[in-house]
Short mmCIF file of C-alpha atoms in Angstrom, two decimals:
data_model
loop_
_atom_site.label_atom_id
_atom_site.label_comp_id
_atom_site.label_asym_id
_atom_site.label_seq_id
_atom_site.Cartn_x
_atom_site.Cartn_y
_atom_site.Cartn_z
CA MET F 62 0.01 -0.01 -0.04
CA ALA F 63 1.20 3.48 -0.67
CA GLN F 64 2.79 5.69 1.94
CA PRO F 65 0.66 8.53 3.20
CA ILE F 66 0.88 11.73 1.05
CA VAL F 67 2.67 14.38 3.32
CA LEU F 68 1.61 17.97 3.01
CA GLN F 69 3.65 20.93 4.19
CA ALA F 70 2.32 24.43 4.44
CA PRO F 71 2.86 26.71 2.52
CA LEU F 72 5.34 25.00 0.41
CA LEU F 73 4.55 22.81 -2.55
CA VAL F 74 5.48 19.16 -1.89
CA GLN F 75 5.67 16.21 -4.31
CA ARG F 76 5.59 12.58 -3.39
CA ARG F 77 5.78 9.60 -5.74
CA HIS F 78 3.96 6.26 -4.83
CA GLU F 79 4.49 3.02 -6.68
CA ILE F 80 2.06 0.10 -6.03
CA SER F 81 2.11 -3.26 -7.58
CA SER F 82 -0.72 -5.52 -8.30
CA VAL F 83 -0.99 -8.98 -6.68
CA ASP F 84 0.53 -10.61 -9.67
CA ASP F 85 3.14 -7.90 -10.03
CA GLU F 86 2.19 -7.43 -13.67
CA ILE F 87 0.91 -4.00 -13.33
CA VAL F 88 2.76 -1.12 -11.63
CA VAL F 89 0.89 2.08 -10.93
CA SER F 90 2.71 5.17 -10.08
CA VAL F 91 1.02 7.99 -8.29
CA GLN F 92 2.52 11.43 -8.14
CA ALA F 93 0.66 14.01 -6.15
CA SER F 94 1.65 17.57 -5.52
CA SER F 95 -0.19 19.81 -3.20
CA SER F 96 -0.24 23.45 -1.82
CA ILE F 97 -2.88 25.15 0.14
CA PHE F 98 -4.81 26.06 -3.00
CA ASN F 99 -4.10 23.30 -5.46
CA ILE F 100 -3.91 19.60 -5.82
CA ASN F 101 -2.36 18.00 -8.99
CA VAL F 102 -2.42 14.12 -9.28
CA TYR F 103 -0.83 12.07 -12.06
CA PHE F 104 -1.47 8.37 -12.55
CA HIS F 105 0.86 6.26 -14.47
CA LEU F 106 0.34 2.76 -15.64
CA ASN F 107 3.56 0.90 -16.45
CA ASP F 108 5.21 4.25 -17.10
CA ARG F 109 2.28 5.49 -19.26
CA LEU F 110 0.19 8.34 -18.15
CA ILE F 111 -3.31 7.24 -17.45
CA PHE F 112 -4.70 10.62 -16.55
CA SER F 113 -3.95 13.68 -14.53
CA ALA F 114 -6.22 15.98 -12.65
CA THR F 115 -6.23 19.18 -10.95
CA GLN F 116 -8.46 20.25 -8.00
CA ASN F 117 -10.39 17.66 -6.04
CA ARG F 118 -13.68 18.09 -8.01
CA GLU F 119 -12.03 16.99 -11.29
CA ILE F 120 -10.09 14.07 -9.67
CA LYS F 121 -13.37 12.81 -8.25
CA LEU F 122 -15.11 12.85 -11.60
CA ILE F 123 -12.21 11.27 -13.63
CA SER F 124 -11.52 8.60 -11.15
CA GLN F 125 -15.19 7.63 -11.06
CA GLU F 126 -15.19 7.41 -14.88
CA TYR F 127 -11.93 5.41 -14.77
CA ILE F 128 -13.38 2.89 -12.37
CA ILE F 129 -15.98 1.74 -15.00
CA TYR F 130 -13.23 0.68 -17.33
CA SER F 131 -10.65 -0.54 -14.86
CA PRO F 132 -10.20 -3.62 -12.54
CA TYR F 133 -8.84 -1.21 -10.12
CA GLU F 134 -10.29 1.56 -8.05
CA ILE F 135 -8.04 4.58 -7.93
CA GLU F 136 -8.11 6.74 -4.85
CA ILE F 137 -5.96 9.73 -3.96
CA GLY F 138 -2.49 8.22 -3.07
CA ARG F 139 -3.33 4.53 -3.31
CA LEU F 140 -4.51 1.77 -5.51
CA ARG F 141 -6.51 -1.15 -4.70
CA LYS F 142 -8.85 -3.76 -6.27
CA LYS F 143 -12.17 -2.30 -7.29
CA SER F 144 -15.22 -3.01 -5.22
CA ILE F 145 -18.34 -1.31 -6.69
CA TYR F 146 -20.70 -2.15 -3.79
CA GLU F 147 -18.50 -1.71 -0.81
CA ARG F 148 -15.16 -0.06 0.36
CA GLU F 149 -12.31 -2.26 1.82
CA GLU F 150 -11.83 0.43 4.56
CA ALA F 151 -14.45 2.53 6.37
CA PHE F 152 -11.79 5.42 6.78
CA SER F 153 -8.54 6.80 5.35
CA GLU F 154 -5.52 8.32 7.12
CA LEU F 155 -3.35 11.16 6.06
CA GLU F 156 -0.13 12.32 7.74
CA LEU F 157 0.44 16.08 7.86
CA SER F 158 3.63 17.87 8.53
CA LEU F 159 3.54 21.52 9.62
CA GLY F 160 7.02 22.74 10.41
CA GLU F 161 8.46 20.29 12.86
CA ARG F 162 5.11 19.22 14.02
CA GLN F 163 3.46 15.91 12.70
CA TYR F 164 -0.29 15.37 12.74
CA GLN F 165 -2.48 12.56 11.55
CA VAL F 166 -6.01 13.03 9.95
CA LYS F 167 -8.51 10.28 9.98
CA PHE F 168 -11.44 10.66 7.67
CA SER F 169 -14.49 8.39 7.83
CA TYR F 170 -16.45 7.52 4.68
CA GLU F 171 -19.58 6.57 6.63
CA ASN F 172 -20.46 9.84 8.18
CA ASP F 173 -17.95 12.30 6.68
CA ALA F 174 -16.52 12.67 10.15
CA PHE F 175 -12.81 13.51 10.75
CA GLN F 176 -10.37 13.89 13.60
CA VAL F 177 -6.93 15.49 13.84
CA ILE F 178 -4.52 13.74 16.16
CA ASN F 179 -1.17 15.28 17.33
CA TYR F 180 2.16 13.35 17.74
CA GLU F 181 1.21 12.39 21.32
CA GLY F 182 -1.86 10.63 20.18
CA GLU F 183 -4.20 13.26 21.42
CA THR F 184 -7.31 14.40 19.31
CA ILE F 185 -6.87 18.20 18.81
CA ALA F 186 -9.68 18.73 16.50
CA SER F 187 -12.63 16.78 14.99
CA GLY F 188 -15.82 17.54 13.07
CA THR F 189 -18.73 16.11 11.03
CA ARG F 190 -20.25 17.21 7.83
CA ILE F 191 -23.39 19.51 8.24
CA GLY F 192 -24.82 19.76 4.81
CA GLU F 193 -23.90 18.92 1.06
CA ASP F 194 -24.82 22.43 0.06
CA TRP F 195 -22.69 24.20 2.56
CA ARG F 196 -19.63 24.67 0.45
CA ARG F 197 -17.49 27.49 1.63
CA PHE F 198 -13.65 27.19 2.07
CA LEU F 199 -11.82 26.10 -1.03
CA GLY F 200 -14.85 24.44 -2.38
CA MET F 201 -14.95 22.14 0.63
CA ARG F 202 -18.12 20.85 2.47
CA THR F 203 -18.72 22.90 5.72
CA TYR F 204 -17.91 21.14 8.77
CA TRP F 205 -19.09 21.51 12.29
CA LEU F 206 -16.17 21.81 14.47
CA ASN F 207 -16.06 20.15 17.92
CA PRO F 208 -14.89 22.18 20.95
CA SER F 209 -11.59 20.50 21.03
CA SER F 210 -10.92 22.51 17.74
CA GLU F 211 -10.60 25.75 19.54
CA GLY F 212 -7.07 27.14 19.61
CA VAL F 213 -5.93 25.17 16.49
CA SER F 214 -3.95 27.74 14.26
CA THR F 215 -5.43 28.93 10.93
CA GLU F 216 -2.39 27.68 9.29
CA LEU F 217 -2.88 24.22 10.59
CA TRP F 218 -6.55 24.26 9.59
CA GLY F 219 -5.65 25.30 6.01
CA VAL F 220 -3.48 22.03 5.72
CA VAL F 221 -6.10 19.82 7.52
CA LEU F 222 -8.92 20.93 5.25
CA LYS F 223 -6.84 20.20 2.13
CA GLY F 224 -5.82 16.95 3.64
CA ILE F 225 -9.61 16.09 4.15
CA GLN F 226 -10.28 17.22 0.57
CA MET F 227 -7.63 14.65 -0.74
CA LEU F 228 -9.06 11.81 1.52
CA MET F 229 -12.53 12.40 0.23
CA GLY F 230 -11.28 12.12 -3.27
#
């Protein structure tokens, strides 16, 4: 499985992931670069570009279209066997770097809930989706933030929201 994509704000970061299929006949390379305002993802199949996408909305549409024709389901930063009716995992995780500090974001597909965990394992922020039509920041869904979110820096929230956007695919 691919290593987590690491985001650093406000610098642009690029990570390359290579995942082999079970029979090792197919190698997919995922290159993702991200800043606070942009996501660029490039998928390569055996060194041949399958597709590229910019911004989360386009990535979602293209990946859904690609699933129809592929035995694999492509998600942001990883590749796994396609399952039309169910997901293999109920949540995704993303590691975030902000300066010297490390954070982990867990995103649940079941209820669009997320939590931010610091390096000590403490949940410092969490939230849930409050409406599909409530799109505000960077085209994201609007989230209701739990009280533990108070005091979290604006810079960290910018990275966290972008991380959630990537996990949502």
